């Protein structure tokens, strides 16, 4: 038995070094993907839909513990779990010919995923050892991905598309050869150096995209809900300074956030114009009131104000961790309604400069806003 384990471990190390994990994913019931190829129907819908995408990954921590209990204390690897919570789904929306990301879109698409079962190789592992990996060891995973259409104007869920996903991970010397060309012909396949892959999210997205477009062909009332206001103009206000020692850090973080907002496609009030207006109406001294909010909006043409507050930086010299906390919230100029509010909890053990950490914390916040469908 010890010799068998040694052989399999050697096979695993060799295959891993050559990057020979081959993945295949499909929607349950579609004959491993063949049904869509043979009987697939091309949607008649032409055009683009303005949307916001919210990708909820909050279940990720629960899934790991759930699978551990379900498998009688068998630990499922992080890469296997990450495949069902991959940011690839957001990338597919942004690259689709049917969707246009718009921060003012009425329709928000909420994406929720889960990993429900993992079946490790048993018989196939024995065959893999006996054939030196020509017959691969096959790990199977099963999960569920759903896409909810949420009508923001009515604060109502109007349609949900649910898909059961099947995934197979092939580990063996044959995967080196097959993995080099199969992904070129179909996005259902992926080739990687570990258990993490993008094929799962790809097949779920393409099935949803196809099903939604076919439904829009038949239901014109649904199509009318994909609307958007004119692009909003945002004004990012500086921190309300509480300490002179934090002033330079506050300014730098403000600049980093502003730069990241612009890169994400958000239209911002120019910094020089912003500073002049804040000085003119004494905004920073009096705080956000209905009167100065509306006055500021008229003078700057801003529709929304982004406020930065409660900056806390913990000294890495005492804890070997750099921690940056702050709150960021967006307020509608006309109504004063809070559009969204987030808390940054950045923490890193990297021994880089504080400037580097500020830049990363800003990018993390923007990414958080993007994946929650806020911008």
mmCIF file of C-alpha atoms in Angstrom:
data_model
loop_
_atom_site.group_PDB
_atom_site.id
_atom_site.type_symbol
_atom_site.label_atom_id
_atom_site.label_comp_id
_atom_site.label_asym_id
_atom_site.label_seq_id
_atom_site.Cartn_x
_atom_site.Cartn_y
_atom_site.Cartn_z
ATOM 1 C CA UNK A 1 0.000 0.000 0.000
ATOM 2 C CA UNK A 2 2.860 2.347 0.818
ATOM 3 C CA UNK A 3 4.389 1.611 -2.582
ATOM 4 C CA UNK A 4 1.104 2.446 -4.334
ATOM 5 C CA UNK A 5 0.892 5.750 -2.488
ATOM 6 C CA UNK A 6 4.465 6.535 -3.467
ATOM 7 C CA UNK A 7 3.764 5.804 -7.141
ATOM 8 C CA UNK A 8 0.612 7.916 -7.137
ATOM 9 C CA UNK A 9 2.415 10.757 -5.353
ATOM 10 C CA UNK A 10 5.180 10.623 -7.979
ATOM 11 C CA UNK A 11 2.579 10.673 -10.739
ATOM 12 C CA UNK A 12 0.854 13.614 -9.086
ATOM 13 C CA UNK A 13 4.105 15.598 -8.776
ATOM 14 C CA UNK A 14 5.068 14.933 -12.405
ATOM 15 C CA UNK A 15 1.625 15.895 -13.734
ATOM 16 C CA UNK A 16 1.458 18.979 -11.539
ATOM 17 C CA UNK A 17 4.874 20.177 -12.705
ATOM 18 C CA UNK A 18 3.765 19.884 -16.316
ATOM 19 C CA UNK A 19 0.480 21.661 -15.631
ATOM 20 C CA UNK A 20 -1.701 18.766 -16.720
ATOM 21 C CA UNK A 21 -5.016 19.449 -14.994
ATOM 22 C CA UNK A 22 -7.735 19.278 -17.637
ATOM 23 C CA UNK A 23 -11.188 20.578 -16.704
ATOM 24 C CA UNK A 24 -14.554 20.087 -18.354
ATOM 25 C CA UNK A 25 -17.802 21.690 -17.198
ATOM 26 C CA UNK A 26 -21.378 21.549 -18.418
ATOM 27 C CA UNK A 27 -24.926 22.377 -17.344
ATOM 28 C CA UNK A 28 -26.708 19.336 -15.967
ATOM 29 C CA UNK A 29 -28.984 17.808 -18.592
ATOM 30 C CA UNK A 30 -27.232 19.182 -21.672
ATOM 31 C CA UNK A 31 -25.469 15.879 -22.524
ATOM 32 C CA UNK A 32 -22.048 17.110 -21.402
ATOM 33 C CA UNK A 33 -22.398 20.130 -23.666
ATOM 34 C CA UNK A 34 -23.235 18.231 -26.846
ATOM 35 C CA UNK A 35 -26.946 19.076 -26.719
ATOM 36 C CA UNK A 36 -26.257 22.795 -27.056
ATOM 37 C CA UNK A 37 -23.969 22.212 -30.014
ATOM 38 C CA UNK A 38 -26.500 20.094 -31.922
ATOM 39 C CA UNK A 39 -29.835 21.594 -30.963
ATOM 40 C CA UNK A 40 -28.788 25.100 -29.900
ATOM 41 C CA UNK A 41 -30.972 27.973 -31.068
ATOM 42 C CA UNK A 42 -29.457 31.319 -31.968
ATOM 43 C CA UNK A 43 -31.411 34.183 -30.346
ATOM 44 C CA UNK A 44 -32.919 36.805 -32.619
ATOM 45 C CA UNK A 45 -32.268 39.617 -30.131
ATOM 46 C CA UNK A 46 -29.841 42.215 -31.416
ATOM 47 C CA UNK A 47 -28.524 45.094 -29.364
ATOM 48 C CA UNK A 48 -27.073 45.689 -25.900
ATOM 49 C CA UNK A 49 -28.636 45.786 -22.460
ATOM 50 C CA UNK A 50 -27.527 48.251 -19.752
ATOM 51 C CA UNK A 51 -26.958 46.310 -16.528
ATOM 52 C CA UNK A 52 -25.208 46.336 -13.183
ATOM 53 C CA UNK A 53 -23.746 43.050 -11.971
ATOM 54 C CA UNK A 54 -23.652 41.996 -8.327
ATOM 55 C CA UNK A 55 -21.517 38.931 -7.627
ATOM 56 C CA UNK A 56 -22.131 37.575 -4.143
ATOM 57 C CA UNK A 57 -19.182 35.534 -2.793
ATOM 58 C CA UNK A 58 -20.286 35.544 0.851
ATOM 59 C CA UNK A 59 -21.071 31.802 0.763
ATOM 60 C CA UNK A 60 -17.442 30.886 0.087
ATOM 61 C CA UNK A 61 -16.393 30.547 3.736
ATOM 62 C CA UNK A 62 -19.522 28.541 4.582
ATOM 63 C CA UNK A 63 -18.977 26.143 1.656
ATOM 64 C CA UNK A 64 -15.561 25.040 2.924
ATOM 65 C CA UNK A 65 -16.904 24.110 6.366
ATOM 66 C CA UNK A 66 -20.060 22.548 4.901
ATOM 67 C CA UNK A 67 -18.076 20.260 2.589
ATOM 68 C CA UNK A 68 -15.714 19.337 5.427
ATOM 69 C CA UNK A 69 -18.625 18.198 7.601
ATOM 70 C CA UNK A 70 -20.375 16.483 4.710
ATOM 71 C CA UNK A 71 -17.215 14.571 3.760
ATOM 72 C CA UNK A 72 -16.542 13.426 7.323
ATOM 73 C CA UNK A 73 -13.687 15.852 7.909
ATOM 74 C CA UNK A 74 -12.263 15.637 4.359
ATOM 75 C CA UNK A 75 -10.714 18.999 3.522
ATOM 76 C CA UNK A 76 -11.625 20.388 0.078
ATOM 77 C CA UNK A 77 -8.908 22.562 -1.444
ATOM 78 C CA UNK A 78 -9.307 26.314 -1.801
ATOM 79 C CA UNK A 79 -8.714 26.179 -5.579
ATOM 80 C CA UNK A 80 -11.637 23.787 -6.019
ATOM 81 C CA UNK A 81 -13.912 26.159 -4.110
ATOM 82 C CA UNK A 82 -12.567 29.251 -5.869
ATOM 83 C CA UNK A 83 -13.661 27.823 -9.220
ATOM 84 C CA UNK A 84 -17.288 28.302 -8.178
ATOM 85 C CA UNK A 85 -16.612 31.843 -6.951
ATOM 86 C CA UNK A 86 -14.364 33.003 -9.782
ATOM 87 C CA UNK A 87 -14.311 36.636 -10.919
ATOM 88 C CA UNK A 88 -14.427 35.192 -14.443
ATOM 89 C CA UNK A 89 -18.206 35.652 -14.270
ATOM 90 C CA UNK A 90 -17.810 39.439 -13.989
ATOM 91 C CA UNK A 91 -15.338 39.431 -16.883
ATOM 92 C CA UNK A 92 -17.804 37.519 -19.071
ATOM 93 C CA UNK A 93 -20.492 40.155 -18.490
ATOM 94 C CA UNK A 94 -18.098 42.971 -19.325
ATOM 95 C CA UNK A 95 -16.905 41.258 -22.516
ATOM 96 C CA UNK A 96 -20.341 40.160 -23.733
ATOM 97 C CA UNK A 97 -21.776 41.659 -26.912
ATOM 98 C CA UNK A 98 -25.220 41.719 -25.285
ATOM 99 C CA UNK A 99 -24.467 43.593 -22.038
ATOM 100 C CA UNK A 100 -23.190 47.093 -21.340
ATOM 101 C CA UNK A 101 -22.093 47.877 -17.819
ATOM 102 C CA UNK A 102 -23.800 51.083 -16.688
ATOM 103 C CA UNK A 103 -23.742 52.404 -13.116
ATOM 104 C CA UNK A 104 -27.127 54.068 -13.778
ATOM 105 C CA UNK A 105 -28.801 50.922 -15.144
ATOM 106 C CA UNK A 106 -32.175 50.014 -13.685
ATOM 107 C CA UNK A 107 -31.577 46.272 -14.011
ATOM 108 C CA UNK A 108 -29.171 44.635 -11.585
ATOM 109 C CA UNK A 109 -28.158 41.035 -12.256
ATOM 110 C CA UNK A 110 -27.388 39.265 -9.000
ATOM 111 C CA UNK A 111 -25.126 36.234 -9.341
ATOM 112 C CA UNK A 112 -25.084 33.664 -6.546
ATOM 113 C CA UNK A 113 -23.075 30.439 -6.645
ATOM 114 C CA UNK A 114 -22.529 27.401 -4.449
ATOM 115 C CA UNK A 115 -20.464 24.205 -4.431
ATOM 116 C CA UNK A 116 -22.556 21.332 -3.109
ATOM 117 C CA UNK A 117 -20.574 18.117 -3.582
ATOM 118 C CA UNK A 118 -17.055 16.895 -4.351
ATOM 119 C CA UNK A 119 -16.330 13.295 -5.364
ATOM 120 C CA UNK A 120 -12.655 12.435 -5.160
ATOM 121 C CA UNK A 121 -11.158 9.789 -7.485
ATOM 122 C CA UNK A 122 -11.131 6.219 -6.194
ATOM 123 C CA UNK A 123 -11.432 3.678 -8.993
ATOM 124 C CA UNK A 124 -10.088 6.129 -11.577
ATOM 125 C CA UNK A 125 -7.061 6.823 -9.338
ATOM 126 C CA UNK A 126 -6.192 3.124 -9.337
ATOM 127 C CA UNK A 127 -6.514 3.075 -13.136
ATOM 128 C CA UNK A 128 -4.328 6.187 -13.358
ATOM 129 C CA UNK A 129 -1.588 4.503 -11.346
ATOM 130 C CA UNK A 130 -1.835 1.313 -13.391
ATOM 131 C CA UNK A 131 -1.581 3.150 -16.723
ATOM 132 C CA UNK A 132 0.931 5.789 -15.558
ATOM 133 C CA UNK A 133 -1.650 8.507 -16.015
ATOM 134 C CA UNK A 134 -2.797 7.589 -19.533
ATOM 135 C CA UNK A 135 -6.177 6.895 -17.985
ATOM 136 C CA UNK A 136 -6.614 9.991 -15.771
ATOM 137 C CA UNK A 137 -7.756 10.254 -12.179
ATOM 138 C CA UNK A 138 -11.117 12.048 -12.268
ATOM 139 C CA UNK A 139 -12.444 14.335 -9.534
ATOM 140 C CA UNK A 140 -16.071 15.402 -9.931
ATOM 141 C CA UNK A 141 -17.717 18.480 -8.434
ATOM 142 C CA UNK A 142 -21.346 19.575 -8.461
ATOM 143 C CA UNK A 143 -22.667 23.042 -7.803
ATOM 144 C CA UNK A 144 -25.354 25.564 -8.564
ATOM 145 C CA UNK A 145 -25.208 29.047 -10.086
ATOM 146 C CA UNK A 146 -28.171 31.388 -10.319
ATOM 147 C CA UNK A 147 -28.767 34.715 -12.026
ATOM 148 C CA UNK A 148 -31.468 36.947 -10.553
ATOM 149 C CA UNK A 149 -32.923 39.870 -12.508
ATOM 150 C CA UNK A 150 -33.585 42.620 -9.967
ATOM 151 C CA UNK A 151 -35.682 45.637 -10.980
ATOM 152 C CA UNK A 152 -34.177 48.561 -9.029
ATOM 153 C CA UNK A 153 -36.993 50.975 -9.868
ATOM 154 C CA UNK A 154 -39.534 48.752 -8.104
ATOM 155 C CA UNK A 155 -37.049 47.136 -5.689
ATOM 156 C CA UNK A 156 -38.310 43.768 -6.882
ATOM 157 C CA UNK A 157 -36.930 40.480 -8.159
ATOM 158 C CA UNK A 158 -38.601 39.698 -11.465
ATOM 159 C CA UNK A 159 -36.905 36.537 -12.771
ATOM 160 C CA UNK A 160 -34.351 33.946 -11.629
ATOM 161 C CA UNK A 161 -32.375 31.556 -13.816
ATOM 162 C CA UNK A 162 -30.933 28.552 -11.930
ATOM 163 C CA UNK A 163 -28.355 26.127 -13.289
ATOM 164 C CA UNK A 164 -26.906 22.926 -11.861
ATOM 165 C CA UNK A 165 -23.292 22.616 -12.967
ATOM 166 C CA UNK A 166 -21.226 19.444 -13.346
ATOM 167 C CA UNK A 167 -17.450 19.625 -13.472
ATOM 168 C CA UNK A 168 -14.781 16.999 -14.063
ATOM 169 C CA UNK A 169 -11.096 17.461 -13.256
ATOM 170 C CA UNK A 170 -8.747 15.081 -15.081
ATOM 171 C CA UNK A 171 -5.281 14.505 -13.665
ATOM 172 C CA UNK A 172 -2.863 12.361 -15.657
ATOM 173 C CA UNK A 173 -0.267 12.336 -18.386
ATOM 174 C CA UNK A 174 -2.986 12.194 -21.069
ATOM 175 C CA UNK A 175 -4.266 15.544 -19.804
ATOM 176 C CA UNK A 176 -0.993 17.144 -20.916
ATOM 177 C CA UNK A 177 -1.778 16.301 -24.545
ATOM 178 C CA UNK A 178 -5.545 16.849 -24.450
ATOM 179 C CA UNK A 179 -5.224 20.023 -22.408
ATOM 180 C CA UNK A 180 -3.008 21.607 -25.043
ATOM 181 C CA UNK A 181 -5.740 21.743 -27.700
ATOM 182 C CA UNK A 182 -9.245 20.991 -26.344
ATOM 183 C CA UNK A 183 -9.624 24.472 -24.719
ATOM 184 C CA UNK A 184 -8.967 25.963 -28.170
ATOM 185 C CA UNK A 185 -12.219 24.475 -29.477
ATOM 186 C CA UNK A 186 -14.566 25.016 -26.546
ATOM 187 C CA UNK A 187 -14.757 27.178 -23.420
ATOM 188 C CA UNK A 188 -16.215 24.137 -21.647
ATOM 189 C CA UNK A 189 -12.602 22.975 -21.304
ATOM 190 C CA UNK A 190 -9.845 24.613 -19.314
ATOM 191 C CA UNK A 191 -6.207 23.666 -18.737
ATOM 192 C CA UNK A 192 -4.487 24.705 -15.510
ATOM 193 C CA UNK A 193 -1.659 23.884 -13.149
ATOM 194 C CA UNK A 194 -4.025 23.279 -10.222
ATOM 195 C CA UNK A 195 -7.672 22.627 -9.366
ATOM 196 C CA UNK A 196 -8.766 26.178 -10.075
ATOM 197 C CA UNK A 197 -10.458 26.767 -13.430
ATOM 198 C CA UNK A 198 -12.698 29.188 -15.344
ATOM 199 C CA UNK A 199 -14.759 26.640 -17.292
ATOM 200 C CA UNK A 200 -17.464 26.413 -14.608
ATOM 201 C CA UNK A 201 -18.335 30.089 -14.716
ATOM 202 C CA UNK A 202 -18.059 30.212 -18.507
ATOM 203 C CA UNK A 203 -20.657 27.522 -19.165
ATOM 204 C CA UNK A 204 -23.045 28.989 -16.592
ATOM 205 C CA UNK A 205 -22.731 32.455 -18.102
ATOM 206 C CA UNK A 206 -23.207 31.315 -21.699
ATOM 207 C CA UNK A 207 -26.293 29.278 -20.765
ATOM 208 C CA UNK A 208 -27.806 32.254 -18.936
ATOM 209 C CA UNK A 209 -26.923 34.638 -21.750
ATOM 210 C CA UNK A 210 -28.527 32.383 -24.336
ATOM 211 C CA UNK A 211 -31.656 31.718 -22.223
ATOM 212 C CA UNK A 212 -32.145 35.414 -21.460
ATOM 213 C CA UNK A 213 -31.777 36.457 -25.103
ATOM 214 C CA UNK A 214 -34.294 33.819 -26.202
ATOM 215 C CA UNK A 215 -36.724 35.020 -23.546
ATOM 216 C CA UNK A 216 -36.307 38.627 -24.644
ATOM 217 C CA UNK A 217 -37.267 37.515 -28.157
ATOM 218 C CA UNK A 218 -40.604 36.355 -26.762
ATOM 219 C CA UNK A 219 -41.258 38.807 -23.908
ATOM 220 C CA UNK A 220 -41.020 42.438 -24.994
ATOM 221 C CA UNK A 221 -42.276 43.651 -21.598
ATOM 222 C CA UNK A 222 -39.130 42.228 -20.023
ATOM 223 C CA UNK A 223 -36.956 44.039 -22.548
ATOM 224 C CA UNK A 224 -38.508 47.378 -21.522
ATOM 225 C CA UNK A 225 -37.163 46.972 -17.987
ATOM 226 C CA UNK A 226 -33.551 47.208 -19.189
ATOM 227 C CA UNK A 227 -33.290 50.980 -18.987
ATOM 228 C CA UNK A 228 -30.798 53.486 -17.644
ATOM 229 C CA UNK A 229 -30.701 57.133 -16.672
ATOM 230 C CA UNK A 230 -28.229 59.467 -18.268
ATOM 231 C CA UNK A 231 -24.723 58.872 -16.968
ATOM 232 C CA UNK A 232 -24.285 60.234 -13.465
ATOM 233 C CA UNK A 233 -21.542 62.673 -12.527
ATOM 234 C CA UNK A 234 -19.811 61.952 -9.228
ATOM 235 C CA UNK A 235 -17.942 64.257 -6.857
ATOM 236 C CA UNK A 236 -15.461 62.566 -4.532
ATOM 237 C CA UNK A 237 -15.114 64.750 -1.453
ATOM 238 C CA UNK A 238 -11.893 64.702 0.608
ATOM 239 C CA UNK A 239 -11.784 63.264 4.117
ATOM 240 C CA UNK A 240 -13.004 65.439 6.932
ATOM 241 C CA UNK A 241 -9.617 65.852 8.587
ATOM 242 C CA UNK A 242 -9.487 64.800 12.226
ATOM 243 C CA UNK A 243 -5.720 64.688 12.660
ATOM 244 C CA UNK A 244 -2.834 66.558 11.072
ATOM 245 C CA UNK A 245 -0.746 63.386 11.216
ATOM 246 C CA UNK A 246 -3.149 61.677 8.833
ATOM 247 C CA UNK A 247 -3.487 64.575 6.395
ATOM 248 C CA UNK A 248 -0.953 63.364 3.828
ATOM 249 C CA UNK A 249 -2.323 59.825 3.945
ATOM 250 C CA UNK A 250 -5.874 61.083 3.506
ATOM 251 C CA UNK A 251 -4.855 63.143 0.476
ATOM 252 C CA UNK A 252 -3.043 60.228 -1.096
ATOM 253 C CA UNK A 253 -5.910 57.801 -0.527
ATOM 254 C CA UNK A 254 -8.347 60.354 -1.945
ATOM 255 C CA UNK A 255 -6.194 60.695 -5.083
ATOM 256 C CA UNK A 256 -5.855 56.918 -5.476
ATOM 257 C CA UNK A 257 -9.608 56.403 -5.174
ATOM 258 C CA UNK A 258 -10.303 59.213 -7.629
ATOM 259 C CA UNK A 259 -7.896 57.661 -10.146
ATOM 260 C CA UNK A 260 -9.500 54.235 -9.765
ATOM 261 C CA UNK A 261 -13.015 55.646 -10.180
ATOM 262 C CA UNK A 262 -11.968 57.324 -13.428
ATOM 263 C CA UNK A 263 -10.355 54.099 -14.689
ATOM 264 C CA UNK A 264 -13.587 52.236 -13.999
ATOM 265 C CA UNK A 265 -15.449 54.601 -16.347
ATOM 266 C CA UNK A 266 -17.095 56.868 -13.766
ATOM 267 C CA UNK A 267 -17.381 60.543 -14.733
ATOM 268 C CA UNK A 268 -15.909 62.677 -11.950
ATOM 269 C CA UNK A 269 -15.903 66.394 -11.111
ATOM 270 C CA UNK A 270 -12.409 67.732 -11.830
ATOM 271 C CA UNK A 271 -10.254 68.049 -8.685
ATOM 272 C CA UNK A 272 -9.386 71.751 -9.144
ATOM 273 C CA UNK A 273 -13.032 72.673 -9.651
ATOM 274 C CA UNK A 274 -13.995 70.562 -6.675
ATOM 275 C CA UNK A 275 -11.496 72.233 -4.316
ATOM 276 C CA UNK A 276 -12.620 75.711 -5.401
ATOM 277 C CA UNK A 277 -16.292 74.915 -4.828
ATOM 278 C CA UNK A 278 -15.671 73.362 -1.422
ATOM 279 C CA UNK A 279 -13.831 76.486 -0.340
ATOM 280 C CA UNK A 280 -16.572 78.727 -1.718
ATOM 281 C CA UNK A 281 -19.482 77.097 0.099
ATOM 282 C CA UNK A 282 -17.504 76.093 3.222
ATOM 283 C CA UNK A 283 -18.624 72.508 2.701
ATOM 284 C CA UNK A 284 -15.955 70.872 4.831
ATOM 285 C CA UNK A 285 -16.686 73.037 7.860
ATOM 286 C CA UNK A 286 -20.465 72.799 7.916
ATOM 287 C CA UNK A 287 -20.750 69.170 6.837
ATOM 288 C CA UNK A 288 -23.337 67.696 4.507
ATOM 289 C CA UNK A 289 -26.603 69.596 4.836
ATOM 290 C CA UNK A 290 -29.562 69.677 2.455
ATOM 291 C CA UNK A 291 -28.831 73.285 1.588
ATOM 292 C CA UNK A 292 -25.139 73.040 0.735
ATOM 293 C CA UNK A 293 -25.629 69.645 -0.896
ATOM 294 C CA UNK A 294 -28.070 71.050 -3.435
ATOM 295 C CA UNK A 295 -25.999 74.221 -3.907
ATOM 296 C CA UNK A 296 -22.904 72.132 -4.496
ATOM 297 C CA UNK A 297 -24.782 69.952 -6.994
ATOM 298 C CA UNK A 298 -25.918 72.936 -9.035
ATOM 299 C CA UNK A 299 -22.477 74.546 -9.139
ATOM 300 C CA UNK A 300 -20.579 71.331 -9.932
ATOM 301 C CA UNK A 301 -23.237 69.575 -12.084
ATOM 302 C CA UNK A 302 -22.700 66.522 -9.877
ATOM 303 C CA UNK A 303 -25.604 64.103 -9.443
ATOM 304 C CA UNK A 304 -23.982 62.129 -6.658
ATOM 305 C CA UNK A 305 -21.551 62.892 -3.852
ATOM 306 C CA UNK A 306 -19.084 60.323 -2.518
ATOM 307 C CA UNK A 307 -18.058 60.870 1.098
ATOM 308 C CA UNK A 308 -14.920 59.488 2.778
ATOM 309 C CA UNK A 309 -14.868 59.185 6.566
ATOM 310 C CA UNK A 310 -13.336 57.502 9.611
ATOM 311 C CA UNK A 311 -9.868 56.718 8.284
ATOM 312 C CA UNK A 312 -7.820 54.512 10.626
ATOM 313 C CA UNK A 313 -4.310 53.232 9.869
ATOM 314 C CA UNK A 314 -2.693 50.719 12.217
ATOM 315 C CA UNK A 315 1.080 50.827 12.549
ATOM 316 C CA UNK A 316 2.684 47.685 11.070
ATOM 317 C CA UNK A 317 5.656 48.074 13.446
ATOM 318 C CA UNK A 318 3.611 46.822 16.378
ATOM 319 C CA UNK A 319 1.560 44.042 14.739
ATOM 320 C CA UNK A 320 3.483 43.071 11.570
ATOM 321 C CA UNK A 321 0.286 43.925 9.705
ATOM 322 C CA UNK A 322 -0.649 47.056 7.776
ATOM 323 C CA UNK A 323 -4.334 47.792 8.312
ATOM 324 C CA UNK A 324 -6.340 50.544 6.629
ATOM 325 C CA UNK A 325 -9.966 51.154 7.570
ATOM 326 C CA UNK A 326 -12.315 53.795 6.178
ATOM 327 C CA UNK A 327 -15.960 54.213 5.220
ATOM 328 C CA UNK A 328 -17.159 55.363 1.831
ATOM 329 C CA UNK A 329 -20.742 56.226 0.951
ATOM 330 C CA UNK A 330 -22.556 57.670 -2.023
ATOM 331 C CA UNK A 331 -25.392 60.177 -1.613
ATOM 332 C CA UNK A 332 -27.872 61.373 -4.223
ATOM 333 C CA UNK A 333 -27.561 65.153 -4.521
ATOM 334 C CA UNK A 334 -31.237 65.880 -5.116
ATOM 335 C CA UNK A 335 -32.876 63.584 -2.544
ATOM 336 C CA UNK A 336 -30.080 63.071 -0.017
ATOM 337 C CA UNK A 337 -30.722 59.316 -0.209
ATOM 338 C CA UNK A 338 -27.755 57.021 0.479
ATOM 339 C CA UNK A 339 -27.187 55.067 -2.749
ATOM 340 C CA UNK A 340 -24.555 52.735 -1.306
ATOM 341 C CA UNK A 341 -22.242 52.491 1.680
ATOM 342 C CA UNK A 342 -19.119 50.351 2.172
ATOM 343 C CA UNK A 343 -16.540 49.744 4.881
ATOM 344 C CA UNK A 344 -12.952 49.116 3.841
ATOM 345 C CA UNK A 345 -11.090 46.541 5.953
ATOM 346 C CA UNK A 346 -7.732 46.275 4.254
ATOM 347 C CA UNK A 347 -5.067 44.134 5.929
ATOM 348 C CA UNK A 348 -1.718 42.909 4.610
ATOM 349 C CA UNK A 349 1.465 41.373 5.982
ATOM 350 C CA UNK A 350 3.504 42.527 2.971
ATOM 351 C CA UNK A 351 6.492 44.637 4.005
ATOM 352 C CA UNK A 352 5.935 47.319 1.359
ATOM 353 C CA UNK A 353 5.738 51.083 1.775
ATOM 354 C CA UNK A 354 2.585 52.719 3.071
ATOM 355 C CA UNK A 355 2.128 54.297 -0.373
ATOM 356 C CA UNK A 356 1.916 50.814 -1.883
ATOM 357 C CA UNK A 357 -0.652 49.682 0.693
ATOM 358 C CA UNK A 358 -2.788 52.783 0.111
ATOM 359 C CA UNK A 359 -2.855 52.076 -3.620
ATOM 360 C CA UNK A 360 -3.868 48.435 -3.106
ATOM 361 C CA UNK A 361 -6.563 49.342 -0.566
ATOM 362 C CA UNK A 362 -8.059 51.835 -3.060
ATOM 363 C CA UNK A 363 -8.113 49.234 -5.835
ATOM 364 C CA UNK A 364 -9.711 46.686 -3.501
ATOM 365 C CA UNK A 365 -12.489 49.137 -2.644
ATOM 366 C CA UNK A 366 -13.242 49.883 -6.304
ATOM 367 C CA UNK A 367 -13.306 46.162 -7.077
ATOM 368 C CA UNK A 368 -15.698 45.626 -4.177
ATOM 369 C CA UNK A 369 -18.012 48.307 -5.567
ATOM 370 C CA UNK A 370 -17.819 46.779 -9.046
ATOM 371 C CA UNK A 371 -18.588 43.226 -7.948
ATOM 372 C CA UNK A 372 -21.512 44.424 -5.820
ATOM 373 C CA UNK A 373 -22.995 46.178 -8.851
ATOM 374 C CA UNK A 374 -22.725 49.677 -7.434
ATOM 375 C CA UNK A 375 -20.484 51.175 -10.145
#
